[in-house]
Each structure stands twice: as structure tokens, then as C-alpha cells.
Coordinates of C-alpha atoms in Angstrom, one line a residue:
X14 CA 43.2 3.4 43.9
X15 CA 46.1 2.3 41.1
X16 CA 46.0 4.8 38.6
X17 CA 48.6 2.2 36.5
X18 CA 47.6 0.2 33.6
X19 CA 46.2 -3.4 34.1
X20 CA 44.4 -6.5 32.5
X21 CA 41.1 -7.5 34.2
X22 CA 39.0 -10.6 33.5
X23 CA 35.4 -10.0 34.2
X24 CA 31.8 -12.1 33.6
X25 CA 29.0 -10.9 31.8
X26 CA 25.7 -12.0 30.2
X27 CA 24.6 -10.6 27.0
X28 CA 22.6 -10.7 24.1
X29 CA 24.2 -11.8 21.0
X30 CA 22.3 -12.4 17.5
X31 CA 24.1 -14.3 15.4
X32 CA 24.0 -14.0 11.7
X33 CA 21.7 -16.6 10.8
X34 CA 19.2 -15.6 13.4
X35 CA 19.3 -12.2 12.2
X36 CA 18.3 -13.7 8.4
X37 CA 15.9 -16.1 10.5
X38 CA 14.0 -12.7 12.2
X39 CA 14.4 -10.8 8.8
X40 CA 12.3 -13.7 7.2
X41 CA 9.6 -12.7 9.4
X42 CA 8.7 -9.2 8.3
X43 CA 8.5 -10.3 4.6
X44 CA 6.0 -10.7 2.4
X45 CA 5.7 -14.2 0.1
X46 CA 6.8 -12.3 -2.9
X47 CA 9.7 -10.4 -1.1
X48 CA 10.4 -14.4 0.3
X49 CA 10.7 -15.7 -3.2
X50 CA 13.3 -12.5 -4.2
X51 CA 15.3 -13.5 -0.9
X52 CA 15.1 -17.0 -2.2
X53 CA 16.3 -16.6 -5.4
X54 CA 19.0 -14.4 -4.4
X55 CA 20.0 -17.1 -2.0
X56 CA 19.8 -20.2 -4.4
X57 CA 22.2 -17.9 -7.4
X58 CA 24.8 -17.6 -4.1
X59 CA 24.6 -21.1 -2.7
X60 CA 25.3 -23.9 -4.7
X61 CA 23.7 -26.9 -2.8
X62 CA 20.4 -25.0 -2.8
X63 CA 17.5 -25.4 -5.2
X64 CA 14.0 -23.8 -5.4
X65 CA 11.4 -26.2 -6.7
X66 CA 7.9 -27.2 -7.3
X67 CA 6.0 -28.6 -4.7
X68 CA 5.4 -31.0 -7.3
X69 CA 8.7 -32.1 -7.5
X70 CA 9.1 -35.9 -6.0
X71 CA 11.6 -37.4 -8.3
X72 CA 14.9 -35.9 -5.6
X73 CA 15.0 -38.9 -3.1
X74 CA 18.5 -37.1 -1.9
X75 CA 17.3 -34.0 -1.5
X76 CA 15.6 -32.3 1.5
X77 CA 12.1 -30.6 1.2
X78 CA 11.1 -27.6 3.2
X79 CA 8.6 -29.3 5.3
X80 CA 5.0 -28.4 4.3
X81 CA 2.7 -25.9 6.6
X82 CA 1.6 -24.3 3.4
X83 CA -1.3 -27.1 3.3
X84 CA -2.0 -27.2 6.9
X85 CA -5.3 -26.3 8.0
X86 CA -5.9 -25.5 11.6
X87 CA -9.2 -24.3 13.1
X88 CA -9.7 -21.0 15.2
X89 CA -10.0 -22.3 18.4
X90 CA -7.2 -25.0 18.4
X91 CA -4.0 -22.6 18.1
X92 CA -0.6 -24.0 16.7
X93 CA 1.5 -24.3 20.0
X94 CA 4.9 -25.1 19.1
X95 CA 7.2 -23.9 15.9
X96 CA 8.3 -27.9 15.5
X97 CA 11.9 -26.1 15.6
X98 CA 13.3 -28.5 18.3
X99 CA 16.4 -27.0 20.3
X100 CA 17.0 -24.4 18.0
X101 CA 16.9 -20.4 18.8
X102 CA 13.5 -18.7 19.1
X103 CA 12.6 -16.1 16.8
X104 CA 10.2 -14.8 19.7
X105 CA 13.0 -12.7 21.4
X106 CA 12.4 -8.7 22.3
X107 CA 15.1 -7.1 19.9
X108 CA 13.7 -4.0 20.3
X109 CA 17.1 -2.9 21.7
X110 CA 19.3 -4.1 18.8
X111 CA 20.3 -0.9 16.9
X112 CA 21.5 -2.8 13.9
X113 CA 17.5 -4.8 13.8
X114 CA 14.7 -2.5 12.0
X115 CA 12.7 -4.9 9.2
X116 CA 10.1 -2.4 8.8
X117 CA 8.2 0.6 10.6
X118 CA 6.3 -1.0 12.8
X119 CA 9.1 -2.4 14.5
X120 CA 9.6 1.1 15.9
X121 CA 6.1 1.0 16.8
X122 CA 2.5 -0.2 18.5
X123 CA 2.2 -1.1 14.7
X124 CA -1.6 0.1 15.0
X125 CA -1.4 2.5 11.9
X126 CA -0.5 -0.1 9.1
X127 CA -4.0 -0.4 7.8
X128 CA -4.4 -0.9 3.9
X129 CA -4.6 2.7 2.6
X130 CA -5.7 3.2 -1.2
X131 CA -6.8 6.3 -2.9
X132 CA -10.7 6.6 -3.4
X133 CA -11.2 3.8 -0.7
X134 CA -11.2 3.3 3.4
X135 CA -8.5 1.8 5.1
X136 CA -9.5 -2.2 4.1
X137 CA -10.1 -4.6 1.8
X138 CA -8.8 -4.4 -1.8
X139 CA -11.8 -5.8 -3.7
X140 CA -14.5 -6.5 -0.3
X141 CA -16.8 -4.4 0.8
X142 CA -14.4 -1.7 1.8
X143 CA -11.8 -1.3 -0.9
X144 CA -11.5 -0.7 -4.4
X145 CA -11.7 -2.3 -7.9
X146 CA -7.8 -3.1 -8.7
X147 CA -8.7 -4.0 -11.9
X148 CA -10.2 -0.8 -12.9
X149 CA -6.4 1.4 -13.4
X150 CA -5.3 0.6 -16.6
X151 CA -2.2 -0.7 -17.3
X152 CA -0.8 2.3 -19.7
X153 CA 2.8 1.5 -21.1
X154 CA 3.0 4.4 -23.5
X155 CA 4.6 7.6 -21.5
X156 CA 3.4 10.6 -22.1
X157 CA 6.6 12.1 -23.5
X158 CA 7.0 9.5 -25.7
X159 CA 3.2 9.9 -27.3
X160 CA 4.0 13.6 -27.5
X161 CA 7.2 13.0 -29.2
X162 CA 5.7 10.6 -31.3
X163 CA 3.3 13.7 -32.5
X164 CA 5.9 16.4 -32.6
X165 CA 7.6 14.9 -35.4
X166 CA 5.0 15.6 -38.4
X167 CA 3.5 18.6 -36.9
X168 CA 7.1 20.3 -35.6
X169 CA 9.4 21.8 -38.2
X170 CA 12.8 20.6 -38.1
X171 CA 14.5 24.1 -36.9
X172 CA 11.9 23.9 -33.9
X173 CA 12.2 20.3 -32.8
X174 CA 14.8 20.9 -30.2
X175 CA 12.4 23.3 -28.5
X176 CA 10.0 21.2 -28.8
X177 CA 11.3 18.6 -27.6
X178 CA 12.3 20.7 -24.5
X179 CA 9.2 21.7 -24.0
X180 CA 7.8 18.0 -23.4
X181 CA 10.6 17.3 -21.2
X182 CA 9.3 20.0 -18.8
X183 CA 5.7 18.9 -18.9
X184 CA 4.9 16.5 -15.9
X185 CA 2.9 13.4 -15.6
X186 CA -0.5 15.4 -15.2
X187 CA 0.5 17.2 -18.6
X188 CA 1.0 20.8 -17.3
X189 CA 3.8 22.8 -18.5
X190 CA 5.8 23.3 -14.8
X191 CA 8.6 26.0 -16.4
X192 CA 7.8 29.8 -17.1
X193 CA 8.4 30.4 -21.0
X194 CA 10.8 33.1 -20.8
X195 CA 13.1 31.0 -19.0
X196 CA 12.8 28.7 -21.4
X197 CA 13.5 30.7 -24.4
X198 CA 17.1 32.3 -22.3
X199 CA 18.2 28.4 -21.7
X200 CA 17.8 27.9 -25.3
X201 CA 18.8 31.3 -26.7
X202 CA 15.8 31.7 -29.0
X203 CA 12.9 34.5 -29.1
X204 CA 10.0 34.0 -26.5
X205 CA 7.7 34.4 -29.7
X206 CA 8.8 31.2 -31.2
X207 CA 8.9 29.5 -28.2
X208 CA 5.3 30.4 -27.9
X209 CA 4.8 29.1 -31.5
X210 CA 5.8 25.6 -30.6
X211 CA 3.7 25.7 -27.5
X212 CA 0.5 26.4 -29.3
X213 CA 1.5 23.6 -31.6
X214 CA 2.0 21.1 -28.2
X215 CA -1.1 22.1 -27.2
X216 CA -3.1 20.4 -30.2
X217 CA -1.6 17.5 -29.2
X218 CA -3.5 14.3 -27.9
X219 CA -5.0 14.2 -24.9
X220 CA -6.4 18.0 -25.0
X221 CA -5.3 20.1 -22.8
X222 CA -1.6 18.9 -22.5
X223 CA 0.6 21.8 -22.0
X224 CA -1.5 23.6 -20.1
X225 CA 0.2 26.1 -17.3
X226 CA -2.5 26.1 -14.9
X227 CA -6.0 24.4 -14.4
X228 CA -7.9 26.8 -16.3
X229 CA -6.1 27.2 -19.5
X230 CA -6.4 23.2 -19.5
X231 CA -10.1 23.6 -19.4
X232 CA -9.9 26.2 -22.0
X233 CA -8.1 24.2 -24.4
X234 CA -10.5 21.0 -23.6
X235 CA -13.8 23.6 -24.6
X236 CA -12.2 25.3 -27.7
X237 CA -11.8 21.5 -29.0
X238 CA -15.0 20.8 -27.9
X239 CA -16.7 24.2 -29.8
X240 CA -17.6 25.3 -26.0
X241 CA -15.1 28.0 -25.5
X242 CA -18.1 31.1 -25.8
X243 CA -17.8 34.1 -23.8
X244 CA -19.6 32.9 -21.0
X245 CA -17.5 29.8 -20.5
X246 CA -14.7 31.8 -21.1
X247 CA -15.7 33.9 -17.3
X248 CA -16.6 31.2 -16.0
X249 CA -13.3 29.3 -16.6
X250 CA -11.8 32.5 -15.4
X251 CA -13.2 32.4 -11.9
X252 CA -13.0 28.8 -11.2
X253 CA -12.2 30.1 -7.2
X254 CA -16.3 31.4 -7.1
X255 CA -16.9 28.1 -8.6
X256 CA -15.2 26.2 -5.9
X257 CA -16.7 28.3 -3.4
X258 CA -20.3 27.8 -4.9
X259 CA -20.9 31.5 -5.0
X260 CA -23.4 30.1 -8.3
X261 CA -25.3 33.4 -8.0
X262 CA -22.3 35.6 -8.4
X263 CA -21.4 33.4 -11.4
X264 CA -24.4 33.6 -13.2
X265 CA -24.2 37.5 -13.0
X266 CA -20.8 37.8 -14.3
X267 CA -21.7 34.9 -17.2
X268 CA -25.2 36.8 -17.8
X269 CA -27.0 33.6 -18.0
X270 CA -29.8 31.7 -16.3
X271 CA -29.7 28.5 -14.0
X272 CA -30.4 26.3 -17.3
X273 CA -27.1 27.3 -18.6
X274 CA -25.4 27.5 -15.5
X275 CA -26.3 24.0 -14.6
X276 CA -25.3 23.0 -18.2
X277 CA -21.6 24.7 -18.1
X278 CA -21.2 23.4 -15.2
X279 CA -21.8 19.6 -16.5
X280 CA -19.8 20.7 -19.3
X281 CA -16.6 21.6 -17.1
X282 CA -17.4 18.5 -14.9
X283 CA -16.8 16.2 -18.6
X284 CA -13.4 17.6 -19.1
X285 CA -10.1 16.2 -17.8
X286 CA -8.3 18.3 -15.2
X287 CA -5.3 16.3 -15.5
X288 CA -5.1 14.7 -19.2
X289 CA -1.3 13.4 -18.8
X290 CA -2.3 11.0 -16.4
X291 CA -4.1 8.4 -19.2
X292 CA -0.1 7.6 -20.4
X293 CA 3.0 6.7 -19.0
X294 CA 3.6 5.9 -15.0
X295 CA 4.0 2.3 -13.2
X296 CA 1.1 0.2 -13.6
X297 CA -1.1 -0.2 -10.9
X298 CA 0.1 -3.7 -9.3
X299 CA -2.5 -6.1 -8.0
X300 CA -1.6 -7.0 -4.4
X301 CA -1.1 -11.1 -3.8
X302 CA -2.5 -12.4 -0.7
X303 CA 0.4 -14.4 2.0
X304 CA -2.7 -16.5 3.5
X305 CA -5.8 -17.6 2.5
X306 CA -9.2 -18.1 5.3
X307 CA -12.1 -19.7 4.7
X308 CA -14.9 -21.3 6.8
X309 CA -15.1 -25.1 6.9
X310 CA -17.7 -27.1 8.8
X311 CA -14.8 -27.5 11.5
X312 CA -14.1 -23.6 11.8
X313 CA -11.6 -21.6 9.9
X314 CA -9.3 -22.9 8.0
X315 CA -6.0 -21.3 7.6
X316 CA -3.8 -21.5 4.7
X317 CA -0.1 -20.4 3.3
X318 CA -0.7 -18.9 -0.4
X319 CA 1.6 -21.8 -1.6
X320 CA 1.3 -20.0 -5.4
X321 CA 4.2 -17.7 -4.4
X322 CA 6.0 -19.5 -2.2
X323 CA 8.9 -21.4 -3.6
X324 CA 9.7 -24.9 -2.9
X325 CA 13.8 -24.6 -1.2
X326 CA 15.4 -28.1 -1.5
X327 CA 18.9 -29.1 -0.1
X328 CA 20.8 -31.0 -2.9
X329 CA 22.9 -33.4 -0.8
X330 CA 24.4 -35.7 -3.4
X331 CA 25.7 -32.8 -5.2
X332 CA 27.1 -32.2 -2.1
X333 CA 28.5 -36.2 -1.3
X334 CA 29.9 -35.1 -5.3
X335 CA 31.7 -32.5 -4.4
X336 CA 33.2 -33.8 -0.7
X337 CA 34.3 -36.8 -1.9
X338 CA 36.8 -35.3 -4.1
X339 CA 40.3 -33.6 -3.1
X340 CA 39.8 -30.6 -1.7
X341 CA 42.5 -28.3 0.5
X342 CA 41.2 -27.1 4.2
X343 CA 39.9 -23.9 2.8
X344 CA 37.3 -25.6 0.3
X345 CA 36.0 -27.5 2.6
X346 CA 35.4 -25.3 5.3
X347 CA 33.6 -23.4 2.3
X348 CA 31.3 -26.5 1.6
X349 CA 30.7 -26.8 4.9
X350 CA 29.3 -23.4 5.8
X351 CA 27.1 -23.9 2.1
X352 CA 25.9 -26.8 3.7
X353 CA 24.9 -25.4 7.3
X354 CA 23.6 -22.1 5.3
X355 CA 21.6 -24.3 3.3
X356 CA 20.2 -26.6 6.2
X357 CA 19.3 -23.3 8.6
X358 CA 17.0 -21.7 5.4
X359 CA 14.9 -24.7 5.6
X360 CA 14.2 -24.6 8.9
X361 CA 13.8 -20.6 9.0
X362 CA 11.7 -20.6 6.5
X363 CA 9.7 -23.9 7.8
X364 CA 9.5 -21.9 11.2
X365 CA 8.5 -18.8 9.6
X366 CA 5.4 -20.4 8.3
X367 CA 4.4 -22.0 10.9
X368 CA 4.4 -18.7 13.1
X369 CA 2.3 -16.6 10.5
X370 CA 0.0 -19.8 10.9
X371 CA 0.3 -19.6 14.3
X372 CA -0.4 -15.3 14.9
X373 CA -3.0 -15.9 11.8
X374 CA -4.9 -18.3 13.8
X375 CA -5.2 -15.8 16.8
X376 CA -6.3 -12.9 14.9
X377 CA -9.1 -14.6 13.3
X378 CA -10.1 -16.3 16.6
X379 CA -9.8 -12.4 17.8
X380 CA -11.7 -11.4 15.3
X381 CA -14.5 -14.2 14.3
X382 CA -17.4 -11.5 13.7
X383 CA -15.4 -9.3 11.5
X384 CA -15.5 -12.1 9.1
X385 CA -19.1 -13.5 9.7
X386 CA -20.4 -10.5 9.8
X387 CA -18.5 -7.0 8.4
X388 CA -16.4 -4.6 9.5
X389 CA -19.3 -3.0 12.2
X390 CA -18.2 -5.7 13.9
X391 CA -14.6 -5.2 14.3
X392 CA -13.7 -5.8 17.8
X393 CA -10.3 -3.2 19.7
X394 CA -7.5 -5.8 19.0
X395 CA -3.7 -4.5 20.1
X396 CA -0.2 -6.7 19.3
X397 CA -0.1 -7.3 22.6
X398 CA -3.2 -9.2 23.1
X399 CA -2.5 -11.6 20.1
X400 CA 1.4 -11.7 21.4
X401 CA 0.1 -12.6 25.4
X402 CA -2.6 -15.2 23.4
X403 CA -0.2 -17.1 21.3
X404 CA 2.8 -16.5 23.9
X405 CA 5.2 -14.8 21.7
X406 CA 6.7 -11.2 21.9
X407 CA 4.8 -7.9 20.8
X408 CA 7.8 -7.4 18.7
X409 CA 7.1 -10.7 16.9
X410 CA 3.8 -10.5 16.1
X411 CA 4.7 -7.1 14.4
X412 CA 7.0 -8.4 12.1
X413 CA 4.6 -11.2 10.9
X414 CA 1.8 -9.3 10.0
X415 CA 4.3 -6.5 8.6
X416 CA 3.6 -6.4 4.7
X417 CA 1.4 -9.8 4.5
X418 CA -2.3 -9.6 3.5
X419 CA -5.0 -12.3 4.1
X420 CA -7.8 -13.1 1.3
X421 CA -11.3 -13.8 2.6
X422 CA -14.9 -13.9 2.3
X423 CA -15.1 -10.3 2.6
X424 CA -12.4 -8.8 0.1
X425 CA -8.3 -8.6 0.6
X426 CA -6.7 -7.0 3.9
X427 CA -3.6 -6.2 5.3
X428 CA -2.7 -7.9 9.0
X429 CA -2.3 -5.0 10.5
X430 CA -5.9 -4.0 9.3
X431 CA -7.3 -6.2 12.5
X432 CA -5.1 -3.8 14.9
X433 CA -7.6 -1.3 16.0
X434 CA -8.2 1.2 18.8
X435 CA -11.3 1.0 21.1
X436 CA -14.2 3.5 21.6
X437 CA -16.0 3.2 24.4
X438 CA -19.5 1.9 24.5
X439 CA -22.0 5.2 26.0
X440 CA -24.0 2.5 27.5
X441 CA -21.0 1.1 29.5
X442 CA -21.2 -2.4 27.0
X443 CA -18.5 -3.5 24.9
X444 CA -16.0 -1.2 23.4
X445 CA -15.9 -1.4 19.5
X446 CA -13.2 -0.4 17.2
X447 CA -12.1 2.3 15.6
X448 CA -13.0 0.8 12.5
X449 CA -16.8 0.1 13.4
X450 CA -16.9 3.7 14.2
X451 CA -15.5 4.9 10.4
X452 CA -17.8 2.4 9.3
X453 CA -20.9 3.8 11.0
X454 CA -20.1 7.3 10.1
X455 CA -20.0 6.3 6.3
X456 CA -22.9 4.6 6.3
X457 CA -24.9 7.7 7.9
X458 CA -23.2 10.2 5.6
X459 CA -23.7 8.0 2.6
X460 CA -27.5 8.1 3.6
X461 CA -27.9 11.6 4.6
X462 CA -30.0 12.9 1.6
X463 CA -30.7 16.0 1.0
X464 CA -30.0 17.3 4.6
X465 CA -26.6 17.3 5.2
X466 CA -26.0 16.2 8.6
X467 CA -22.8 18.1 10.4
X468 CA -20.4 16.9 12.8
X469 CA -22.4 17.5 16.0
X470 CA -25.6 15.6 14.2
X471 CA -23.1 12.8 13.4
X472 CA -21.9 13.0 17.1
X473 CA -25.6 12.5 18.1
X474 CA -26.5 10.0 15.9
X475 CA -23.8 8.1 16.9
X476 CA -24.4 8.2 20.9
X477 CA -28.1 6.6 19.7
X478 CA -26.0 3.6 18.0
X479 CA -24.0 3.4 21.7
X480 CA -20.7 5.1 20.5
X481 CA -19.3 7.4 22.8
X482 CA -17.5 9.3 20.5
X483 CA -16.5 13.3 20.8
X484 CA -17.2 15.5 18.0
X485 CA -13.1 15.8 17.2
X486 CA -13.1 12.3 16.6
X487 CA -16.0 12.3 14.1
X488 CA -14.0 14.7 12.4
X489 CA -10.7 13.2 12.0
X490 CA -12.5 9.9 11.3
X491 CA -14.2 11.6 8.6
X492 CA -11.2 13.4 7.0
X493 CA -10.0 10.1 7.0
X494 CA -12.3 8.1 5.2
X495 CA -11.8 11.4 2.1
X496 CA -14.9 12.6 3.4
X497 CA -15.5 16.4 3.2
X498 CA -17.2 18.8 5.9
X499 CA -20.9 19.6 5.9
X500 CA -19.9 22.8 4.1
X501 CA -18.1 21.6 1.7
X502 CA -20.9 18.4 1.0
X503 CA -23.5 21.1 1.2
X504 CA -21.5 23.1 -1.6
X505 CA -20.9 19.7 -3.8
X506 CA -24.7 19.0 -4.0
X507 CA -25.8 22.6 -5.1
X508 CA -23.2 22.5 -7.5
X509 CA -24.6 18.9 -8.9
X510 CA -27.9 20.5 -9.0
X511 CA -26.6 23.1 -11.0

């Protein structure tokens, strides 16, 4: 063997993305308002492109994206070609391309993307399983500012610097988060006066800003509401018995009877533990729906929200404009690439919508008595059964329903929301979904009464449905839908019964 330098010439076969299929697969994993961002960004750099109305029909020499926003397609007659000719596939495994992540399901089954809100199951944003978007209010004022705003009149001049400190160290709930002392040694004044400006801070609106802790908040809340008597005062003192139900431990340290118990109880239930949170903050933001589906007298049809999709248009005799002048090599190999840029959007984004069509179509075909019926009938659905349906990769199908939400019937939901595991059946039938099961539990705990049921009733009642389900299950099912234990719902009731 030559241990001296030499030149080899060897054959190999590899996988190379270029550049535009890269943008082409990045396409995929965005949303229709992320799309019209890329879009924009794309138009402002290339100068032959132009995003339009679909209304627009007065450019003869321009080129339209071809429309699939209007196409309907019923469920069981799937889309079965991209109508992209010769040109590359987006359905290629890239899972080994280091420099390719669009979003975390890539990395993933991509079973875990479900629509999570606060308050709300994993689901719809306005059906039967999510919340009212419309009911966060849309608060511009921040909570510094409205404090600021009330420190002026109230605030001597001398103090307004520590005042104005002060605010900037309470947070968005309205609790003061720095210990006073240091305060007053950052600022180089006495403790005393720093205390002066609090208790000013502390009339402020809402009540209860500048609060240090939960039950000085409350305190503040019932001396403004002439409720701050001796026996609220313990019982704002020992909020922990409180949250432990220990009632008859209460009522012997607050020397009342269950009437008033019961009635300081509603009183602390009226006030706001976190009175920041009315101001300031990004406004809640209503989520837009990629696809709309519907059921015709033909089946389901299967529609591109065209409202915030963007018209792209090639402007070719601004182009014919600009080539017929003189131009040296460099500008018009400049032109050119503009030109093939500009040609290779259209089609990605004419390809991309005819593939969300296309995995769309599949998932509701999948899932038929989800939307005829509700969410108990949510069949086990993985990526890989819609990718072996519809032909494509696993890795593709989890970039299209990455980020894009489907309006219904039923409410708003997230693609990935139709990606759930299976339970099996205890009677050896049909497994059902994960989703079902949640859905089940809810329903029994939400019916329960005054006998709470705990996890090994749950368990039971559930084998009588047909779900064979362990009791660890229930449990992390139920701590996922925000439900509590049977302890803790026990405790809840005999505190609303006072």
C-alpha cells in the first residue's frame, strides 16, 4: 500500500437539495398567514413579482398562480397528482438533512401538536371543545403606563423617581417582585419613605396592585371594600387551611359560624388575585383557519381559505421592458435568475396547495365521524397512515399539517388535532382514540354530582363504555384536560358550599 500523495476519481450517488427545493419544502410547514409574510418579503426582493387580488383580470401578460384555492374535491375521490409535471417532488424523506428543520414535528411522530389553550381541551377554538376567543379583551393600556399615569397627582415631586421605580418592579399580575430594603440601598433613600410611596401605589387602580404576596393583595381588595374585620383579617392570614379545606379549623380561629364562613369565603372568591392582568400584555389573537370543510350533497368539500392567501403574479412585460434594453453579461444573468425565481414560486406555491388539498382530503376521509358526529368518535389516526393512503412520505404529511387549522361544523382545529393514539377496545372491537377517551372522562366527571367519583370508579366506568384503559391513564388524561383529583374536586365543592 502507497503511502504517497495521489488524485483519485471516484462515482457516487447522493442526495442534493437545491435551493429552490429547499424554499419549495419550507412552503410546506407554513401557515397561510406566515405564506403571505414569505410572499411579501419575496415580491419587496424580486422585481418581476407581484401579489394580487384574485380579482385581478385586467394583466393579460402576466402569469397567475393557478387556482386550487376554489377547488372542491369530495372525500372519497383523493387528489392523485401535484399537476407539477417533471419537476422535483416535495415528497422526499429529508429527515437526514441536518440543515432541514421547518418545525418540531419534523423531529417527530408529530402526534403531540394538538391545539392547547388555557381553560379548554386540546381542540376546537370556538366548537364544542374549545374556548370563546372573543371573550380576552383586547387591553392596549400597560399597566405601568396606567400606574404612571396615577402617580403624577398623587406622588410628590421629591418621590416620583421612587415611584416610578417602584412600578418598574411590579409585574404583569401587579405584585411587587423586589424586597423594599433593597430598593431603598439602590436608590440611597430611607426604607421609611420608600414605604411611604408604596402605600401611596397601593391606592392605585386596580386594588391590590403592589401587593408582595397573595394575601396582602386580598387585604388591600377588602379594606377597599369595608371587609377588612378581624375575622377576615385570620382568615386572609391562613389562606394554606383554606386551600386545604381544613373549614372547621378556620371557623375556630375566625370565631364564627358556617353562615359567615360560607359568606367570607364568597367574599374572597369576588376579589382579584391577580389585578395587573386587566392592562397591558399582547392581545389575545384570533387564530385564521388555512382550509375550510363543509358537507355538500356530493360529500365533503375541501377548500383553501383564499382570504389570506395572496394572489403571486409574474409580470413578464416588465420583464420583455427591461431585456430588450442594453444590458452587460452581469445584468442579465441577474434578470434571468429574477425570472426563474419568480417562475419556480408559482409553481411551489401552486403545488403546495394542492398537497394540503390532497393530505386534507385523507384526514377527513380518515376521520368522517369525527365531523358527523363529535369528538367520541375520533378514530387512532398516525402520519403514517394518511402518508401510505395518499402515497407521500411521513415526513411530508408532517410538514403540511404543521401550523394549519381547518374550520368546520364543529368549531376550529389544528391538523395535527386528527393525530391520535389508540386505546384498545375491552370487548376486543375497534380501538378508539385517545381523544374519545378524554372526552368520555369529561363527560363522566362533568356529571358526577355530588359523589365524586375517583380514578378507579372512572377506570370502571369506563371498561362498561368498552375502554380498556388502566387507571394511570385516567390520570394523566385527566391532568390533562385541567382536571383536578377526587381530593382536590371533593375539597372545591365543600368550599363552594361554604
Amino acid at each position: 500500500m502507497s503511502l504517497a500523495p495521489r488524485l483519485d476519481i471516484r462515482q457516487s450517488q447522493s442526495l442534493v437539495m437545491t435551493p429552490q427545493l429547499q424554499q419549495a419544502i419550507k412552503l410546506l410547514a407554513l401557515s397561510n398567514l406566515e405564506i403571505e409574510g414569505f410572499i411579501a418579503e419575496e415580491v419587496e426582493r424580486n422585481p418581476l413579482l407581484e401579489a394580487g387580488a384574485a380579482e385581478d383580470s385586467d394583466a393579460p401578460d402576466r402569469e397567475p398562480v393557478p387556482e386550487v384555492r376554489d377547488e372542491r374535491v369530495a372525500a372519497d375521490e383523493l387528489v392523485t397528482g401535484t399537476g407539477a409535471g417533471d419537476e422535483p417532488t416535495l415528497d422526499v424523506d429529508y429527515a437526514t438533512e441536518s440543515h432541514q428543520q421547518d418545525s418540531v414535528a419534523d423531529g417527530g411522530s408529530g402526534m403531540d401538536g394538538a391545539l392547547s389553550m388555557t381553560g379548554a381541551s386540546a381542540g376546537g377554538a370556538g366548537g364544542e371543545d374549545g374556548p370563546d376567543l372573543d371573550a380576552f379583551a383586547d387591553t392596549s393600556l400597560s399597566l405601568a403606563d396606567h400606574l404612571l399615569a396615577q402617580a403624577g397627582p398623587a406622588i410628590p415631586r421629591e418621590d416620583a423617581f421612587i415611584a416610578a421605580h417602584l412600578i418598574d418592579q411590579i409585574d404583569e399580575a401587579g405584585y411587587l417582585t423586589v424586597s423594599l430594603l433593597d430598593i431603598a440601598n439602590r436608590l440611597g433613600v430611607p426604607l421609611v419613605r420608600v414605604e411611604a410611596v408604596l402605600a401611596t401605589i397601593q391606592t392605585f387602580d386596580p386594588t391590590g396592585v403592589g401587593a408582595r404576596d397573595l394575601a396582602e393583595c386580598l387585604a388591600l381588595q377588602a379594606r377597599e371594600a369595608d371587609r377588612y374585620d378581624p375575622c377576615m383579617a385570620r382568615l386572609i392570614d391562613n389562606l394554606d387551611l383554606l386551600g386545604r379545606g381544613e373549614l372547621t379549623r378556620l371557623k375556630r380561629m375566625c370565631d364564627v359560624d358556617d353562615e359567615d364562613m360560607a359568606d367570607m369565603i364568597r367574599e374572597l372568591r369576588g376579589y382579584d388575585p391577580k389585578p395587573g392582568c386587566r392592562y397591558g400584555g399582547e392581545p389575545a389573537q384570533s387564530v385564521t383557519p388555512d382550509l375550510f370543510v363543509a358537507r355538500t350533497k356530493a360529500g365533503w368539500a375541501i377548500e383553501i381559505n383564499a382570504s389570506t392567501l395572496p394572489r403571486v403574479l409574474v409580470n413578464r412585460s416588465y420583464y420583455t421592458e427591461l431585456s430588450g434594453g442594453q444590458q452587460d453579461k452581469a445584468s442579465k444573468a441577474w434578470l434571468s435568475d429574477c425570472l426563474a425565481s419568480a417562475n419556480w414560486l408559482v409553481k411551489a406555491l401552486d403545488q403546495r396547495q394542492r398537497t394540503i388539498i390532497k393530505v386534507a382530503t385523507e384526514i377527513v376521509k380518515q376521520q368522517e365521524a369525527f365531523f358527523l358526529k363529535g369528538v367520541a368518535h375520533l378514530r387512532p389516526l398516525t402520519l403514517r397512515q394518511v402518508a401510505d393512503a395518499i402515497e407521500m412520505h411521513e415526513s411530508t404529511v408532517s410538514r403540511v399539517t404543521s401550523n394549519k387549522y381547518v374550520s368546520c361544523a364543529r368549531g376550529l382545529y389544528e391538523l395535527k388535532y386528527f393525530f391520535t393514539s389508540a386505546i384498545q377496545s375491552a370487548d376486543g372491537g375497534e380501538a378508539v382514540s385517545a381523544q374519545a377517551v378524554k372526552s368520555a372522562i369529561k363527560a363522566l366527571i362533568d356529571t358526577e354530582g355530588a359523589k365524586i367519583l375517583s380514578d378507579d370508579t372512572l377506570v370502571e366506568l369506563l371498561n362498561a363504555k368498552g375502554f380498556d384503559i388502566a387507571r394511570r391513564t385516567v390520570a394523566k388524561y385527566r391532568e390533562a384536560l385541567g382536571i383536578g383529583s377526587s381530593v382536590q374536586r371533593r375539597r372545591a365543592r365543600a368550599l363552594e358550599g361554604g
